[in-house]
Short mmCIF file of C-alpha atoms and ligand atoms in Angstrom, two decimals:
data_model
loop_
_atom_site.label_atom_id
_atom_site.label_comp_id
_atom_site.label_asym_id
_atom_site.label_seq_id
_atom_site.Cartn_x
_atom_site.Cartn_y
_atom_site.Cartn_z
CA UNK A 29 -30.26 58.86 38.18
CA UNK A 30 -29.87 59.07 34.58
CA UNK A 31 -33.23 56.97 33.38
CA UNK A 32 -35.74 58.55 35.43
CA UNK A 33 -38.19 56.60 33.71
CA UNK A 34 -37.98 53.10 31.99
CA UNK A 35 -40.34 53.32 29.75
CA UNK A 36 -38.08 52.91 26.68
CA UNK A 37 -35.68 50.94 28.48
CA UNK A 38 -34.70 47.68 27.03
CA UNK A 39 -32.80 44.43 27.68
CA UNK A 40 -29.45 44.37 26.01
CA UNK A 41 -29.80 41.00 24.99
CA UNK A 42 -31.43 37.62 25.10
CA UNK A 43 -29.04 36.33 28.17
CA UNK A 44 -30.14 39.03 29.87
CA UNK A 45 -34.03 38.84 28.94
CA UNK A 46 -33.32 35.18 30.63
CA UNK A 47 -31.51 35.83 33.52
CA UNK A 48 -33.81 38.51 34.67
CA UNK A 49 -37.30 36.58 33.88
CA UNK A 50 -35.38 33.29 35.50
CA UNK A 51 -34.17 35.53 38.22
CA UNK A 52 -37.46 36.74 39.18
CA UNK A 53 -38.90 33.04 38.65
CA UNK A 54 -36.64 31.36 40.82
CA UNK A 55 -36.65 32.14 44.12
CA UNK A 56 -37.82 31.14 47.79
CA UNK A 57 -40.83 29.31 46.25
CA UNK A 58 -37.86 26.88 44.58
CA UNK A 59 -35.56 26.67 47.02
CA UNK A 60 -37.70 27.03 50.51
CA UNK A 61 -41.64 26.42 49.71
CA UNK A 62 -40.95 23.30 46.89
CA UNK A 63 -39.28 21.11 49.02
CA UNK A 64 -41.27 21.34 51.86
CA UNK A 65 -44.20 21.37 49.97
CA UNK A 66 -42.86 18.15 48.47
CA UNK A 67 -42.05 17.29 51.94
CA UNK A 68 -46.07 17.49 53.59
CA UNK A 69 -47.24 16.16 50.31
CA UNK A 70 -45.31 13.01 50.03
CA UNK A 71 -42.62 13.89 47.81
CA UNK A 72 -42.84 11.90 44.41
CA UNK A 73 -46.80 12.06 43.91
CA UNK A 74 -46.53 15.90 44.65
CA UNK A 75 -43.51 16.14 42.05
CA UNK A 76 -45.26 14.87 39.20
CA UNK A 77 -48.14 17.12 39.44
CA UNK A 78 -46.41 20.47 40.30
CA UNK A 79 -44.16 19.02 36.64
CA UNK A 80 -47.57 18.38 35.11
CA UNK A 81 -48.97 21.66 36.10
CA UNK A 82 -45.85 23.50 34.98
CA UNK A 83 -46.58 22.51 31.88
CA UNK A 84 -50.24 22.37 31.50
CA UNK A 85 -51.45 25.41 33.65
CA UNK A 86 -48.19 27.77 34.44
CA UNK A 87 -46.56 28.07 31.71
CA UNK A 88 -49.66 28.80 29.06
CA UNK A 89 -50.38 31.28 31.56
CA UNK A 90 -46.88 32.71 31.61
CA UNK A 91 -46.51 32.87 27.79
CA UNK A 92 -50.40 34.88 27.79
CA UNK A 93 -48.90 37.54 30.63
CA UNK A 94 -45.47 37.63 28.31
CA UNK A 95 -47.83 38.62 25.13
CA UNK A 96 -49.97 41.03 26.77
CA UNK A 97 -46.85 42.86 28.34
CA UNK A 98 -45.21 43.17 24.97
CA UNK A 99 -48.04 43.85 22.48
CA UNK A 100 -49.58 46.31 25.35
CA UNK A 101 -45.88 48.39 25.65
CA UNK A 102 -46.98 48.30 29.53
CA UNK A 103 -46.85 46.50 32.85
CA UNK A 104 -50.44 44.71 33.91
CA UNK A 105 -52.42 48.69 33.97
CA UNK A 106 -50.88 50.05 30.84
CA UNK A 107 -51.23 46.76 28.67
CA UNK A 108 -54.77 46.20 29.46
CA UNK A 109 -56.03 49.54 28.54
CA UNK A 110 -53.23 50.08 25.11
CA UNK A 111 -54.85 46.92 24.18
CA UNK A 112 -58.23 46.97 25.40
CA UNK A 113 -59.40 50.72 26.94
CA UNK A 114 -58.51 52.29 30.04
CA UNK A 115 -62.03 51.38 31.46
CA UNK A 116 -61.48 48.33 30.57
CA UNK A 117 -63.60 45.93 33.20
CA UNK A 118 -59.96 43.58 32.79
CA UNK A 119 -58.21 46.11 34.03
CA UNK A 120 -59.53 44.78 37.80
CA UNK A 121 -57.26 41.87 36.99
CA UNK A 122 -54.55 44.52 36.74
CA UNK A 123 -54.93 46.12 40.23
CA UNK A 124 -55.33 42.51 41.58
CA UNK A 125 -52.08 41.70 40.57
CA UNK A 126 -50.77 44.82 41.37
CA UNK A 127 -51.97 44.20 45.37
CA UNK A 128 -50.87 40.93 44.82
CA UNK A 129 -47.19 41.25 43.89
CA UNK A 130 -47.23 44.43 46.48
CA UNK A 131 -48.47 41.64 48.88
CA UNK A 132 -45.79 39.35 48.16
CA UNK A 133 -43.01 41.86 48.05
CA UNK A 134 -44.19 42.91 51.95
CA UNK A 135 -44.09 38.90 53.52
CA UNK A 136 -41.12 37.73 50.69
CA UNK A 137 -39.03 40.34 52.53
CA UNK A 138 -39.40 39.24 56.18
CA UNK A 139 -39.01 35.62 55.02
CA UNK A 140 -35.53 36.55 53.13
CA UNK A 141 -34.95 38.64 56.15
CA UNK A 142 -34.63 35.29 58.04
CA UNK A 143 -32.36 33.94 56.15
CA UNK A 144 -30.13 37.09 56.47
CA UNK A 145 -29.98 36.62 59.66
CA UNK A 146 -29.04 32.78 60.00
CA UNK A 147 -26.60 33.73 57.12
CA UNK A 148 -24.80 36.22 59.63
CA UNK A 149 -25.29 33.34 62.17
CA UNK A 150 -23.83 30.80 60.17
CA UNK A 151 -20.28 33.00 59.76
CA UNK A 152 -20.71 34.34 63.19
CA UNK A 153 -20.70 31.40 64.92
CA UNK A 154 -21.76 28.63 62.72
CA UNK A 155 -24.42 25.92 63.25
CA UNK A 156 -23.32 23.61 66.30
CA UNK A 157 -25.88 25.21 68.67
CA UNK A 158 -28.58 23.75 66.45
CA UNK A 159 -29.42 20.41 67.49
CA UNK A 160 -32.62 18.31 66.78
CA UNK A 161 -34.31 18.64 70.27
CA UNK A 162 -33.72 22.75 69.99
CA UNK A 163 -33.58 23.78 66.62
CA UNK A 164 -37.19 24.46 66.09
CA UNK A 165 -37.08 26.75 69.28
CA UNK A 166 -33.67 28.73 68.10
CA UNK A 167 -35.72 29.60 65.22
CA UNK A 168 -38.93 30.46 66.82
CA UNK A 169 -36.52 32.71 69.07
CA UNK A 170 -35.14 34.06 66.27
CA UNK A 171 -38.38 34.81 64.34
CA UNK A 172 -40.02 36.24 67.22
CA UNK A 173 -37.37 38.52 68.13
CA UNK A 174 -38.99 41.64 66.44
CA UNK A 175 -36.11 44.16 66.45
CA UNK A 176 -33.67 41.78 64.97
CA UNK A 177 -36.06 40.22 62.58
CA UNK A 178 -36.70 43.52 61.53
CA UNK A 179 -33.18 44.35 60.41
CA UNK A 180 -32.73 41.27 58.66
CA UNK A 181 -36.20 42.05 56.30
CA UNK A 182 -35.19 45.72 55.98
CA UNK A 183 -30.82 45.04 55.54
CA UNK A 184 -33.09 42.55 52.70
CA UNK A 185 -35.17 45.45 51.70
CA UNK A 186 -31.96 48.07 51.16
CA UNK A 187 -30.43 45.20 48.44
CA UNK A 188 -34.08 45.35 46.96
CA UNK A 189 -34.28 48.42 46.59
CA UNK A 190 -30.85 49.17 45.45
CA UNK A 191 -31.12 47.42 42.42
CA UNK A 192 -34.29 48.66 41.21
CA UNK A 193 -33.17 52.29 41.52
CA UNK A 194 -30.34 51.57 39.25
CA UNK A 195 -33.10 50.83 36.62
CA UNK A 196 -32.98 47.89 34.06
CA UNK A 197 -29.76 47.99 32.29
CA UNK A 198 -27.55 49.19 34.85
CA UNK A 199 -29.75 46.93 37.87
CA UNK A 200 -31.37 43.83 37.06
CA UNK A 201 -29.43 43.14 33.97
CA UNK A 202 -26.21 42.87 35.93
CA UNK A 203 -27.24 41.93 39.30
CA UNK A 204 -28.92 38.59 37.81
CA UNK A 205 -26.80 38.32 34.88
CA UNK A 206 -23.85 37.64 37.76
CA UNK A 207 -26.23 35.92 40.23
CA UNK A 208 -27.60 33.02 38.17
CA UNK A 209 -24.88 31.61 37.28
CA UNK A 210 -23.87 31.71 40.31
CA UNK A 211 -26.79 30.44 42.01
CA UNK A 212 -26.74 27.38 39.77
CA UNK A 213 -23.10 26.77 40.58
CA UNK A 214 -23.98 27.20 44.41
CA UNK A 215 -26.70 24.88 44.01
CA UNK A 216 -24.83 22.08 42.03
CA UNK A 217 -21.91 22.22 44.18
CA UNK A 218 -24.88 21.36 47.10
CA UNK A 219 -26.37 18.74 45.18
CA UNK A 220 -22.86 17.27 44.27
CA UNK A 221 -21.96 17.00 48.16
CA UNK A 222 -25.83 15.74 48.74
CA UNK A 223 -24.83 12.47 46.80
CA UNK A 224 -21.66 11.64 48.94
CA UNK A 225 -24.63 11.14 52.02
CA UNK A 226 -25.80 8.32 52.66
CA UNK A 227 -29.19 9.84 52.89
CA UNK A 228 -29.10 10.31 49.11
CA UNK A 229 -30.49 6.95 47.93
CA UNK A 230 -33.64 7.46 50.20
CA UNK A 231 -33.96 10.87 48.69
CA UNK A 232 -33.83 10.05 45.51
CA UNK A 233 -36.47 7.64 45.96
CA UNK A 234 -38.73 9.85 47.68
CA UNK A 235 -38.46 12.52 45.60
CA UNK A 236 -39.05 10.37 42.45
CA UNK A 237 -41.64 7.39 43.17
CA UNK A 238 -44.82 8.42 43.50
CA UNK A 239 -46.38 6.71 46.08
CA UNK A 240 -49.99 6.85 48.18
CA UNK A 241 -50.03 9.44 50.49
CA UNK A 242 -51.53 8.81 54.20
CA UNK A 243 -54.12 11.13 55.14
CA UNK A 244 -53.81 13.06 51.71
CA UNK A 245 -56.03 12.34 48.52
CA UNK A 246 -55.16 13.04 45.41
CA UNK A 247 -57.02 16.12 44.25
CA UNK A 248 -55.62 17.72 47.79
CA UNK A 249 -52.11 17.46 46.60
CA UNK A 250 -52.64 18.36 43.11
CA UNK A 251 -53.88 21.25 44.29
CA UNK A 252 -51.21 22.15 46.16
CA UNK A 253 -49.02 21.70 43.33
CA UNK A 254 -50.89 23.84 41.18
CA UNK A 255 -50.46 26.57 43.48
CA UNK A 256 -47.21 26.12 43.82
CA UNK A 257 -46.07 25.75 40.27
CA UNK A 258 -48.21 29.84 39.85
CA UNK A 259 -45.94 31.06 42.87
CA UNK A 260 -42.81 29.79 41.54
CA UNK A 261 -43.10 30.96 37.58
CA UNK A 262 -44.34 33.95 39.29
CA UNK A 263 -47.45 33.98 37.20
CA UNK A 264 -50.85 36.03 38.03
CA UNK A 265 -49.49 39.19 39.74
CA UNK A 266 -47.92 40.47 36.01
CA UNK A 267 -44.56 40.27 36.85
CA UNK A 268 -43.85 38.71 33.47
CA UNK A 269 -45.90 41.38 32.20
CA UNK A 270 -43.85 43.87 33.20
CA UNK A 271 -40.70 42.45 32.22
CA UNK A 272 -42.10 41.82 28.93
CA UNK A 273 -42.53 45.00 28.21
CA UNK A 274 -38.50 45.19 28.15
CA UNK A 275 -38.11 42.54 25.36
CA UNK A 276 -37.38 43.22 22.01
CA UNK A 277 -39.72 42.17 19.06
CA UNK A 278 -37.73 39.95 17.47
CA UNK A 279 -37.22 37.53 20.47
CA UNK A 280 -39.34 33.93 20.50
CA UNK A 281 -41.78 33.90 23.28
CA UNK A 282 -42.71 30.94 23.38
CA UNK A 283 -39.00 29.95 23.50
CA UNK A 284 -38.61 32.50 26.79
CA UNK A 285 -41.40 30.95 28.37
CA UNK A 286 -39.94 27.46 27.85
CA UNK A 287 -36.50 28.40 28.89
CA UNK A 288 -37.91 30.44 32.02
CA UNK A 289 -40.32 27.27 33.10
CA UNK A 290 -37.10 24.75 32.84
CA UNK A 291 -34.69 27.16 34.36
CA UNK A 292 -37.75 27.37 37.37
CA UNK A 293 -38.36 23.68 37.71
CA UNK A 294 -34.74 22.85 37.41
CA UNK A 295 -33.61 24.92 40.40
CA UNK A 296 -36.53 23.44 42.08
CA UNK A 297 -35.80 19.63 41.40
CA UNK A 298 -32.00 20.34 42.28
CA UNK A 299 -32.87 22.39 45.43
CA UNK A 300 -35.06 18.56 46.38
CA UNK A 301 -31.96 16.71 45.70
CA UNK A 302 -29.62 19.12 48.26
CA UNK A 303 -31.89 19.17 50.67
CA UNK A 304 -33.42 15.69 51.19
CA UNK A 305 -30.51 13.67 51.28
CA UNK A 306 -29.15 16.07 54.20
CA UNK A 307 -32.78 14.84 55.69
CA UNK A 308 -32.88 11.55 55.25
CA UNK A 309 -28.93 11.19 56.49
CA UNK A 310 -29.74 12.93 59.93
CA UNK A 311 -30.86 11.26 62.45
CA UNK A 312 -34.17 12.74 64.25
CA UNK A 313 -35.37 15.12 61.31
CA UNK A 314 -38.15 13.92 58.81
CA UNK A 315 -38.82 15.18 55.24
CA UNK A 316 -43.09 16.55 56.52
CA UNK A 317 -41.26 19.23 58.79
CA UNK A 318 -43.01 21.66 56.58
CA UNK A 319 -42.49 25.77 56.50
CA UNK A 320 -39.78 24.97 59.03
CA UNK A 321 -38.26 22.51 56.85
CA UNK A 322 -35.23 25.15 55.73
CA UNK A 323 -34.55 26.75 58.90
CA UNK A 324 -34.97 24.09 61.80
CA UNK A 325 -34.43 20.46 60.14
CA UNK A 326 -31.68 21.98 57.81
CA UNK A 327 -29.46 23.53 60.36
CA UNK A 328 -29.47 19.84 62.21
CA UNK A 329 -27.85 18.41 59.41
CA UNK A 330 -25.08 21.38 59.31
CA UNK A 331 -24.39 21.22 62.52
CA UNK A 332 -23.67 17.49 62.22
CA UNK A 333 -21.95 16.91 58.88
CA UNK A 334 -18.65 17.50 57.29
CA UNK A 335 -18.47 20.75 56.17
CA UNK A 336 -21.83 21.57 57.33
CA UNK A 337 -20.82 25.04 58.32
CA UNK A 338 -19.68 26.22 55.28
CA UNK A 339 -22.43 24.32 53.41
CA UNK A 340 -25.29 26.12 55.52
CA UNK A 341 -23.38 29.27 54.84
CA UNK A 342 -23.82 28.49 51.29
CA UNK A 343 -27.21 27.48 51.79
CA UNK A 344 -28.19 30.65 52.90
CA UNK A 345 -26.44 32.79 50.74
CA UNK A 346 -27.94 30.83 47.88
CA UNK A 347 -31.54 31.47 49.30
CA UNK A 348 -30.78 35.96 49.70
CA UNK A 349 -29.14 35.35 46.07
CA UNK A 350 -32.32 33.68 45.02
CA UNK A 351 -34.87 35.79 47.04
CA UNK A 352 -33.12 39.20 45.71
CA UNK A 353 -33.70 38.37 42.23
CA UNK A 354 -37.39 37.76 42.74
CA UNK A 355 -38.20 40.80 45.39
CA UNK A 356 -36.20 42.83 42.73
CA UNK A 357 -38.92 41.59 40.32
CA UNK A 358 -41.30 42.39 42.77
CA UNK A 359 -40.76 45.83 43.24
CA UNK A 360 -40.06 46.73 39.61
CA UNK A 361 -43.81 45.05 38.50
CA UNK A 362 -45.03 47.49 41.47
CA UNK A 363 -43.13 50.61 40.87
CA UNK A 364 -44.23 50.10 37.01
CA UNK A 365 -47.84 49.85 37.79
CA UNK A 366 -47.09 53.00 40.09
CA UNK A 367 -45.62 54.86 37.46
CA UNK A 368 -47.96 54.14 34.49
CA UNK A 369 -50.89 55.19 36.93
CA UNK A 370 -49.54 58.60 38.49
CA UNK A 371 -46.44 59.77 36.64
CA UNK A 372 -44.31 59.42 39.55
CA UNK A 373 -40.52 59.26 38.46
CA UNK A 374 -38.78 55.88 39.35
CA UNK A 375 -36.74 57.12 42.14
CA UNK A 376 -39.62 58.47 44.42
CA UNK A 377 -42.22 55.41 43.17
CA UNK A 378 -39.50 52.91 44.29
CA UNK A 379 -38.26 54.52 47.68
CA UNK A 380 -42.07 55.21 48.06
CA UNK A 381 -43.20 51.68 47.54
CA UNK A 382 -40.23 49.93 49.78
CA UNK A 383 -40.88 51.68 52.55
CA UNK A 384 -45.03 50.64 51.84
CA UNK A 385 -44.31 47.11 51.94
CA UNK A 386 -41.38 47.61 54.81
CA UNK A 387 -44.38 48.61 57.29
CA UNK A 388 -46.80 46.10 56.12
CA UNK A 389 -43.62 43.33 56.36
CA UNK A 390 -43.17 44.33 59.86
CA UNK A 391 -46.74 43.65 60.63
CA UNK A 392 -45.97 40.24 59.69
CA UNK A 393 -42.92 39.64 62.25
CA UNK A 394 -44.39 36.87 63.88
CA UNK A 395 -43.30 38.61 67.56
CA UNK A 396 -45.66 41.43 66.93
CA UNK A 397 -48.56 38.55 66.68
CA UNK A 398 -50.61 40.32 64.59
CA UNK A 399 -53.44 39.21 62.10
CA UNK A 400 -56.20 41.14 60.12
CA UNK A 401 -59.78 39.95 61.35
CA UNK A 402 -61.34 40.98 57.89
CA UNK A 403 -58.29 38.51 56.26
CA UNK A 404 -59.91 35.32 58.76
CA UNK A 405 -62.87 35.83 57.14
CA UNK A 406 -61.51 35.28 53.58
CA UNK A 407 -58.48 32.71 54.62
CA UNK A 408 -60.10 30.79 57.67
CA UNK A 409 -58.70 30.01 60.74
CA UNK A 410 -55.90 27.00 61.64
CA UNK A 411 -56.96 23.74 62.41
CA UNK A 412 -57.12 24.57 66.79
CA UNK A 413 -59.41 27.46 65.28
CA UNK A 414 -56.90 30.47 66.20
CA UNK A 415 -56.63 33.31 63.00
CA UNK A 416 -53.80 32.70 61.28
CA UNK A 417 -50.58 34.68 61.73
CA UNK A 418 -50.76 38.20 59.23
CA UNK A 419 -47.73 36.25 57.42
CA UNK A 420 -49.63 33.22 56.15
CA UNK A 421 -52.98 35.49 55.98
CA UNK A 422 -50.97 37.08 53.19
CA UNK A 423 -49.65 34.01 51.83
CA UNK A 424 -52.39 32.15 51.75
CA UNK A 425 -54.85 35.13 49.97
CA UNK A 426 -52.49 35.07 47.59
CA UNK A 427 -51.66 31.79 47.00
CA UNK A 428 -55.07 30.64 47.04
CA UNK A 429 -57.44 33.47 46.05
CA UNK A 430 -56.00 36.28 44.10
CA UNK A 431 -53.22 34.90 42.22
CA UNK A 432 -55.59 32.32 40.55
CA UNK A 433 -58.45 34.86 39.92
CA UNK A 434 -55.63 37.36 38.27
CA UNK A 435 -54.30 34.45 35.96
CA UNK A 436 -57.95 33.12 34.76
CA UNK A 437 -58.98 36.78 34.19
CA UNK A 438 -55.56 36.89 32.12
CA UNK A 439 -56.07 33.70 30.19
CA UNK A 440 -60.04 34.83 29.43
CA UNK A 441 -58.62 38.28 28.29
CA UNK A 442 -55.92 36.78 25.94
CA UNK A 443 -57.94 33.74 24.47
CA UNK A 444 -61.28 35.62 24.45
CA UNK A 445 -60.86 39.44 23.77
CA UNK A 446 -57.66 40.21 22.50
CA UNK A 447 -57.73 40.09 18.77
CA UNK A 448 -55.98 37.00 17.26
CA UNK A 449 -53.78 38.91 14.69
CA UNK A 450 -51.95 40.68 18.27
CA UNK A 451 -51.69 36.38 18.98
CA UNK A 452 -49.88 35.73 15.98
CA UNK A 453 -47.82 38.97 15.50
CA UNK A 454 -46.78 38.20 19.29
CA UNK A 455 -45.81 34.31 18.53
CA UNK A 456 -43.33 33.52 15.86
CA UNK A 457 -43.56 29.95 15.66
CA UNK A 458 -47.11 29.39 13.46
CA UNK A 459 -48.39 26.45 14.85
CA UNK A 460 -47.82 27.11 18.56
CA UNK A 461 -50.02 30.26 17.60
CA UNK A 462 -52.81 28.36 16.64
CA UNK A 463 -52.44 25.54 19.23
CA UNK A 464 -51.92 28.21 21.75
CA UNK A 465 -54.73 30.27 20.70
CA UNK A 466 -57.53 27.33 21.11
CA UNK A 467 -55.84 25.93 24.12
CA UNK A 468 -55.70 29.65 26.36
CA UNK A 469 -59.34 30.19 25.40
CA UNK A 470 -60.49 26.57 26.40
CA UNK A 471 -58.37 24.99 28.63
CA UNK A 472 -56.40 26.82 30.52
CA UNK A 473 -59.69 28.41 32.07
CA UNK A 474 -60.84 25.32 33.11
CA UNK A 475 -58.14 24.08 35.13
CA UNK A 476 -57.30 27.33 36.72
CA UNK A 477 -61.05 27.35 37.91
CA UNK A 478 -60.80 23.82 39.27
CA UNK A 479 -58.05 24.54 41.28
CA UNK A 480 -60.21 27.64 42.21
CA UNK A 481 -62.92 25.32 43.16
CA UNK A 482 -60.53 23.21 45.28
CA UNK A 483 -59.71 26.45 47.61
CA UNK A 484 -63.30 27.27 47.68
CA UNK A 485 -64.90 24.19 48.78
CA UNK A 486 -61.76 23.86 51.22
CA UNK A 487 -59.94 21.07 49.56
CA UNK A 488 -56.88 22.50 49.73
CA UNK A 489 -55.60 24.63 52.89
N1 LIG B 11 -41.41 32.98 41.93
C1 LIG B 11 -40.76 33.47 43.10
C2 LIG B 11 -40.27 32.32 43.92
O1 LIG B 11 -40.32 31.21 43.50
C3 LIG B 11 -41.66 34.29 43.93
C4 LIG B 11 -42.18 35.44 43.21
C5 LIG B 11 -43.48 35.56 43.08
C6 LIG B 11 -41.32 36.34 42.63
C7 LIG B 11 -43.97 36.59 42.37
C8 LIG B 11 -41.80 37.35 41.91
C9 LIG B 11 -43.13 37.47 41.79
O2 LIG B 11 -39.80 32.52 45.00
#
């Protein structure tokens, strides 16, 4: 390994600043959590609030992790204690996100480790077998078959970890530089073939009038869309921190952060319009199927439409492209923080960390039925009262608790204690400095602590 250590490392240019921050953005949370999100939270209504909160809450949030990366020359524990001290009380924000991308990294695998699997299905012997009354129990088979969910999360793992070790330049850059183009072609080949349905009318609709939403209020599914909108720009666990760190002065970042947030929502709107109108064309599936939504109402319609076979091949090659991109983003915000803390080289703190969040990943195969009883207390129980599976323990104290507290403590350390010259040295455009620098103090704490409020007071589950 020629770069041991990436601390003066750089992206060679501004494609590849993109395709890497994009990369890590876009992921399972566009093409597997949005639309069944969308899906439980009655598609339209849920659409234009993840869009507002994008906008409002995400991507202020993004451009404050992308300033304190690059004016701190570190990942989340560097930055915070260049720019503040090393006792910094922030830095607490910095180990939470640390945990929390580890955290991610360990369940993101086993989930991508599924699709690996129906992937190798798909070409092995395609999708005919799945058929509405059976689908949901092919996958539960699937899932719960330990040893060969296990080699799907670690074969998932091995790509991960591949790419990392190759550093910046020779890894990321060219693995996502080559992938997101060709994820968007995948995607808009999908969408293309979605509109020759018949389904894709009704999609359309559904995905684009907001409507009332039985048994849901408002305020619930706003705050699911919140949530969502921080998992998908991958904000709160200083992933954009660290990559910031690799970005060269001159570049806009305001400009990255809107690019990023457009390439995100994008991928997430067209990943909608594939999958719906396979939904609403196939008899016996509905769009609330929820977590299941990708692999037991999908594989219905491939096993019953033209093509489907090499269209759920496609499908699922499209989520391991999209879920490598992100774990690699993963890894590399966790091997950073691992490095800037013990002066481990890259190699060891990479191998060392996969094989961390490997073990903790296979506590989450859903055959081993495991869950922590310390993580019921924090998360709750499911509505029959039963713990939650260690999976969606980790999801959900992520999603709902540490991800939020990470992203107010960044916006209260970037509006409140970093000084504002680092603001407008960091921002090139002048009057998104000044907009910026009133709005990250003010608002941006605010609405991250309502939607804090909503988990707490068990609004949203
Ligand atoms: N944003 C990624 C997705 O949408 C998930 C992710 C979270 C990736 C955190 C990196 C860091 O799937």
């Amino acid at each position: 390994m020629s770069k041991n250590n990436s601390t003066h490392e750089k992206f060679s240019s501004r494609i590849a600043i993109i395709a890497a921050t994009a990369g890590g953005a876009v992921g399972l949370g566009n093409l597997w959590s949005f639309p069944y999100k969308a899906g439980v939270n009655g598609g339209g209504t849920f659409v234009v609030m993840y869009l507002i909160s994008v906008l409002l809450i995400g991507a202020p949030v993004m451009l404050a992790e992308f300033i304190i990366g690059r004016a701190g020359h570190g990942g989340p524990m560097a930055a915070i204690s260049n720019l503040d001290n090393k006792k910094s009380p922030f830095m607490a924000a910095s180990w939470l996100a640390t945990f929390t991308a580890f955290s991610i990294m360990s369940f993101y695998c086993v989930i991508a480790g599924w699709a690996v699997i129906y992937f190798i299905k798909g070409i092995k012997n395609g999708f005919s077998s799945f058929l509405s009354n059976n689908s949901a129990e092919l996958f539960n088979q699937t899932i719960s078959n330990t040893p060969v969910s296990t080699i799907g999360q670690l074969i998932f793992i091995g790509l991960t970890v591949a790419v990392v070790l190759l550093g910046i330049e020779k890894g990321i850059e060219k693995l996502t530089k080559v992938m997101m183009p060709l994820l968007f072609i995948i995607i808009v080949l999908m969408v293309v073939y979605s509109m020759t349905l018949s389904g894709f009318n009704d999609a359309l609709r559904y995905l684009f009038t907001p409507t009332a939403v039985p048994d849901k209020n408002i305020l619930e599914i706003s705050l699911a869309a919140m949530g969502q909108s921080f998992f998908s720009l991958s904000v709160g666990m200083g992933v954009s921190m660290t990559y910031a760190r690799y970005i060269d002065k001159k570049e806009d970042l305001g400009k990255i952060t809107l690019q990023v947030a457009v390439a995100d929502t994008t991928i997430a709107l067209l990943a909608g319009l594939a999958i719906f109108p396979i939904i609403f064309t196939t008899p016996g599936i509905e769009p609330t199927g929820g977590a299941g939504l990708a692999f037991i109402s999908l594989p219905v319609g491939f096993a019953q439409m033209p093509f489907g076979r090499f269209i759920g091949i496609s499908f699922f090659f499209l989520l391991i492209v999209a879920a490598v991109t992100s774990s690699v983003a993963l890894l590399e915000c966790v091997v950073v923080a691992v490095m800037e803390k013990t002066k481990i080289k890259r190699t060891n703190a990479t191998i060392s960390v996969a094989v961390l969040a490997a073990a903790l990943g296979v506590l989450c195969q859903k055959g081993l039925n495991f869950s922590l009883p310390l993580l019921t207390s924090i998360v709750g129980t499911d509505t029959s009262g039963a713990p939650y599976a260690f999976l969606e323990q980790l999801d959900k104290l992520t999603m709902e608790w540490t991800i939020p507290i990470a992203a107010l403590v960044f916006t209260i350390f970037t509006g409140w204690r970093l000084k504002p010259e680092i603001l407008k040295e960091q921002i090139s455009n002048k009057t998104l400095a000044k907009v910026f620098s009133i709005y990250i103090k003010y608002v941006s704490p605010i609405l991250i602590l309502i939607l804090f409020a909503g988990v707490f007071f068990g609004i949203v589950d």
